[in-house]
Short mmCIF file of C-alpha atoms (C1' of nucleotides) in Angstrom, two decimals:
data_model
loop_
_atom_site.label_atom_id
_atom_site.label_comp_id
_atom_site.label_asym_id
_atom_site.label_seq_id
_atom_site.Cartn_x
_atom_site.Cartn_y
_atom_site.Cartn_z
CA UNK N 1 0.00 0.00 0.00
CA UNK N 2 1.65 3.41 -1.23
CA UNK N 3 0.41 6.86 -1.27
CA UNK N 4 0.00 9.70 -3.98
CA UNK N 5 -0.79 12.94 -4.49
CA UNK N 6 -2.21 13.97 -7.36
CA UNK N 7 -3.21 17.74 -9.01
CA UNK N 8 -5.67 18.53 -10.82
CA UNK N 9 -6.83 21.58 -12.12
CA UNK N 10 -10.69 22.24 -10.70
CA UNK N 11 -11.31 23.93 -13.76
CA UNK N 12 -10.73 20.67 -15.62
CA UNK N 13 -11.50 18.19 -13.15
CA UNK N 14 -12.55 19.47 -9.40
CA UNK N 15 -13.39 16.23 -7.04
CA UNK N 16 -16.73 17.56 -6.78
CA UNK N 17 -16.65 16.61 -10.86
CA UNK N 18 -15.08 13.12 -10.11
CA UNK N 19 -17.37 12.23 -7.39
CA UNK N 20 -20.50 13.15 -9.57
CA UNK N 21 -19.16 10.57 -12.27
CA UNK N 22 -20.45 7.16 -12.86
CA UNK N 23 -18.30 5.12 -9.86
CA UNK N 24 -17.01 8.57 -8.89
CA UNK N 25 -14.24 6.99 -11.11
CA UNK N 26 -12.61 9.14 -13.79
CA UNK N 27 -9.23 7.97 -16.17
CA UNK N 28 -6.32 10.27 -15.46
CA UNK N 29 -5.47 10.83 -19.09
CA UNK N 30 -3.26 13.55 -19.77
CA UNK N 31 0.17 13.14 -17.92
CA UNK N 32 3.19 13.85 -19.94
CA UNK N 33 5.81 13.96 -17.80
CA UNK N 34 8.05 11.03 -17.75
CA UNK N 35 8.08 10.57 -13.73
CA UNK N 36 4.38 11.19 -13.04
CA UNK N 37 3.90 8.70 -16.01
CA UNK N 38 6.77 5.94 -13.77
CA UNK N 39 4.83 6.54 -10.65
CA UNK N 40 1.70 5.73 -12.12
CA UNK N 41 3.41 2.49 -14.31
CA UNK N 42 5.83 1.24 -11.80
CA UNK N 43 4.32 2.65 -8.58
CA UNK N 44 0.62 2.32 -8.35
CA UNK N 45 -1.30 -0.39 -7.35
CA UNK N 46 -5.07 -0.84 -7.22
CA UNK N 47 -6.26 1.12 -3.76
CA UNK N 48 -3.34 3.10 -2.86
CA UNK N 49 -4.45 6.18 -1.32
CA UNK N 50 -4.49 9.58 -2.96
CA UNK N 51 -4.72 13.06 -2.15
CA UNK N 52 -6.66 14.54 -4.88
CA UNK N 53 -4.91 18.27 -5.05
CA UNK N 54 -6.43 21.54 -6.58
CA UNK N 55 -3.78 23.15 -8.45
CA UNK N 56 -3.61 26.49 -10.11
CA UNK N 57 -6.84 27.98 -8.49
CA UNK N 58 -7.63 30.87 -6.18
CA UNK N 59 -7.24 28.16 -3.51
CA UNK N 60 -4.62 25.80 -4.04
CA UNK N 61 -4.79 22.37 -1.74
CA UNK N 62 -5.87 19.27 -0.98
CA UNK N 63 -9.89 19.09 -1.56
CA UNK N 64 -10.90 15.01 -1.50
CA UNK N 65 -9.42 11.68 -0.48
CA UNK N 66 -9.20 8.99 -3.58
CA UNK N 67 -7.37 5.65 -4.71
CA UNK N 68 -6.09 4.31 -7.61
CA UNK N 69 -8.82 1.96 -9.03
CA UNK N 70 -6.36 0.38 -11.92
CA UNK N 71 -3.08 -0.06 -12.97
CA UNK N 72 -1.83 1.47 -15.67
CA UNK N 73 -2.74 1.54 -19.30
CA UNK N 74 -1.95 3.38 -22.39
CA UNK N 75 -3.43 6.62 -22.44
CA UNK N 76 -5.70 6.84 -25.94
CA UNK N 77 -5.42 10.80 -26.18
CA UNK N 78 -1.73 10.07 -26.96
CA UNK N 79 -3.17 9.04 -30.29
CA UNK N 80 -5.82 11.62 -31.57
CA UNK N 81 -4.71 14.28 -33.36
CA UNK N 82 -7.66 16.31 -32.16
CA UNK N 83 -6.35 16.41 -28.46
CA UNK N 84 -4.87 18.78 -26.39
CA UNK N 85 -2.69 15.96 -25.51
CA UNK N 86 -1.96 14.41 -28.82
CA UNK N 87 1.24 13.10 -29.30
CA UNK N 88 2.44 12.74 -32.73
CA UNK N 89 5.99 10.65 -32.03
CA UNK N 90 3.99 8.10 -29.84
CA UNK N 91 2.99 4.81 -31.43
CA UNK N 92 0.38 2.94 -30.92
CA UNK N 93 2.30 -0.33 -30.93
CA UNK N 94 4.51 1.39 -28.71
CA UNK N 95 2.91 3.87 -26.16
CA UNK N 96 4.85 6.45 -24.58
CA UNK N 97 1.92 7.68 -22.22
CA UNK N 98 0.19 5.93 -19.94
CA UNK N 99 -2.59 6.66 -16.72
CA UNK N 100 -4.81 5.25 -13.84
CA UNK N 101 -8.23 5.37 -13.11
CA UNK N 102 -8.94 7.25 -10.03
CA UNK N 103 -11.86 7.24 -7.70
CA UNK N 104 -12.89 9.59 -5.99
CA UNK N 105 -13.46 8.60 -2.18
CA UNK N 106 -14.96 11.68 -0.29
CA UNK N 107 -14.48 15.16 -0.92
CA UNK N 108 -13.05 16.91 2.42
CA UNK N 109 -12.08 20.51 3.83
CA UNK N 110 -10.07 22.40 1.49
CA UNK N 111 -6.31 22.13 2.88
CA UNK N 112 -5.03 25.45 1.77
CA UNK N 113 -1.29 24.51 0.58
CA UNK N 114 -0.09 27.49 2.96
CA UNK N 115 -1.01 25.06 6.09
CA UNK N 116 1.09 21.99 4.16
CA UNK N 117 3.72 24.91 4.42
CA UNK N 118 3.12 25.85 7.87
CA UNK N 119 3.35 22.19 9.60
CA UNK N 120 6.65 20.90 10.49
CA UNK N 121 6.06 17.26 9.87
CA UNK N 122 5.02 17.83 5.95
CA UNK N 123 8.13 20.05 4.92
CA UNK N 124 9.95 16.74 3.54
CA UNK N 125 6.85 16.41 1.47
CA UNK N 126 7.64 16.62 -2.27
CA UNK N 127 4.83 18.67 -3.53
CA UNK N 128 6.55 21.44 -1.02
CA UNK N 129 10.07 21.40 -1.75
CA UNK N 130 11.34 24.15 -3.93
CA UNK N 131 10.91 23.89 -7.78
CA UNK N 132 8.80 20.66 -7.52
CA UNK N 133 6.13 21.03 -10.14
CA UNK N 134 5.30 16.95 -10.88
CA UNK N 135 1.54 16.28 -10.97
CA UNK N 136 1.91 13.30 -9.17
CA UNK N 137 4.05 12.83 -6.22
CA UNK N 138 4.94 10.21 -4.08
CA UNK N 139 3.20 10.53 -0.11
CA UNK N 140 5.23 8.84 2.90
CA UNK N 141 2.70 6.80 5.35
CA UNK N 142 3.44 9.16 8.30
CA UNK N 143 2.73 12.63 5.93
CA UNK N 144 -0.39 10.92 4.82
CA UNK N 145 -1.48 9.82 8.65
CA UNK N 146 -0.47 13.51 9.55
CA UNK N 147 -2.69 14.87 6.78
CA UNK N 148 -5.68 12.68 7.73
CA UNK N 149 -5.23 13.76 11.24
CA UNK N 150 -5.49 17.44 9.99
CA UNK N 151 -8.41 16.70 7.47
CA UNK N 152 -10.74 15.03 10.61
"C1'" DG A 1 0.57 38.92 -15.81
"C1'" DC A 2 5.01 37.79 -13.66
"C1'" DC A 3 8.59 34.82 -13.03
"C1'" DA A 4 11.37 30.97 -10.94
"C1'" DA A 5 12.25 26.43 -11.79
"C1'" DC A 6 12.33 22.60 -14.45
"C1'" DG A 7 11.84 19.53 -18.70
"C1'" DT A 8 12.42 18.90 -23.63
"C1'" DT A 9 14.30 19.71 -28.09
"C1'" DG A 10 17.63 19.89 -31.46
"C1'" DG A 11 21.95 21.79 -33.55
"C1'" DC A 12 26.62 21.02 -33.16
"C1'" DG W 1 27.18 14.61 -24.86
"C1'" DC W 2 26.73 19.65 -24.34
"C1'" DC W 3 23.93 23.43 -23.87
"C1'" DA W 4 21.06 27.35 -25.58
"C1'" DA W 5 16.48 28.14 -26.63
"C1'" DC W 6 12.04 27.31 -25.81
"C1'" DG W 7 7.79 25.59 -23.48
"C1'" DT W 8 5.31 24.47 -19.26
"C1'" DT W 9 3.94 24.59 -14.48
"C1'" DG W 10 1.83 26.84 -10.88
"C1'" DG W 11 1.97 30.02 -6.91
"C1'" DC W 12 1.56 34.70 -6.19
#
DNA sequence: GCCAACGTTGGC
DNA sequence: GCCAACGTTGGC
């Protein structure tokens, strides 16, 4: 059992949006960043917990609790030219992208990023450390038991 | 809109 | 393999 944060923009996808879909469950297509896309291949496994994260917002933070509801698969946006995340060099006999499914467990307080800052036991998280920009990110069990603690 | 930080691309 | 140029992310 491992643990993930993942962003997502609420303007695209808000966990209010994921929870209202059909087994709150919604494919995370769209990653193209070669680490986010080896956490989600090599990392994941079917119920690890996530922190579903509102990025680039008037409120940035954590908004919902979710888990990874399948390993990974090739991600068919890769392939159609009509995407915003078409990918002409990737083949389809050999996919460069892949993603998860992710459901959406409850939606909680929003945990404003700038109290992630403020508490001593997260500053080793990665989502905090200077530069860090992945969409996905790797959570320790004690940052996630710390963040439950403070989402109660 | 600004800008720091990082990733990717491509010429050499 | 180097590295300059460019594109993207995302908080502010």
């Amino acid at each position: 059992m491992a643990y993930w944060l993942m962003k997502s923009e609420p303007d695209e996808m808000s966990i209010d949006d994921v929870l209202a879909r059909p087994q709150s469950t919604v494919p995370w297509f769209g990653v193209r960043n070669y680490q986010a896309r080896n956490f989600m291949r090599d990392g994941m496994q079917v119920g690890d917990g996530v922190l579903f994260y509102h990025s680039s917002c008037p409120q940035p933070g954590i908004a919902g609790i979710a888990e990874v509801a399948s390993s990974a698969y090739p991600d068919h946006t890769q392939f159609d030219p009509r995407s915003h995340y078409y990918d002409p060099k990737s083949k389809p006999e050999e996919p460069r992208w892949q993603m998860v499914d992710v459901k959406a467990v409850r939606k909680t307080r929003l945990l404003p990023l700038s109290e992630l800052r403020a508490n001593p036991a997260l500053e080793d998280m990665v989502l905090l450390q200077k530069g860090s920009r992945l969409s996905i990110t790797p959570v320790t069990p004690a940052q996630w038991k710390t963040i439950q603690a403070l989402l109660k």
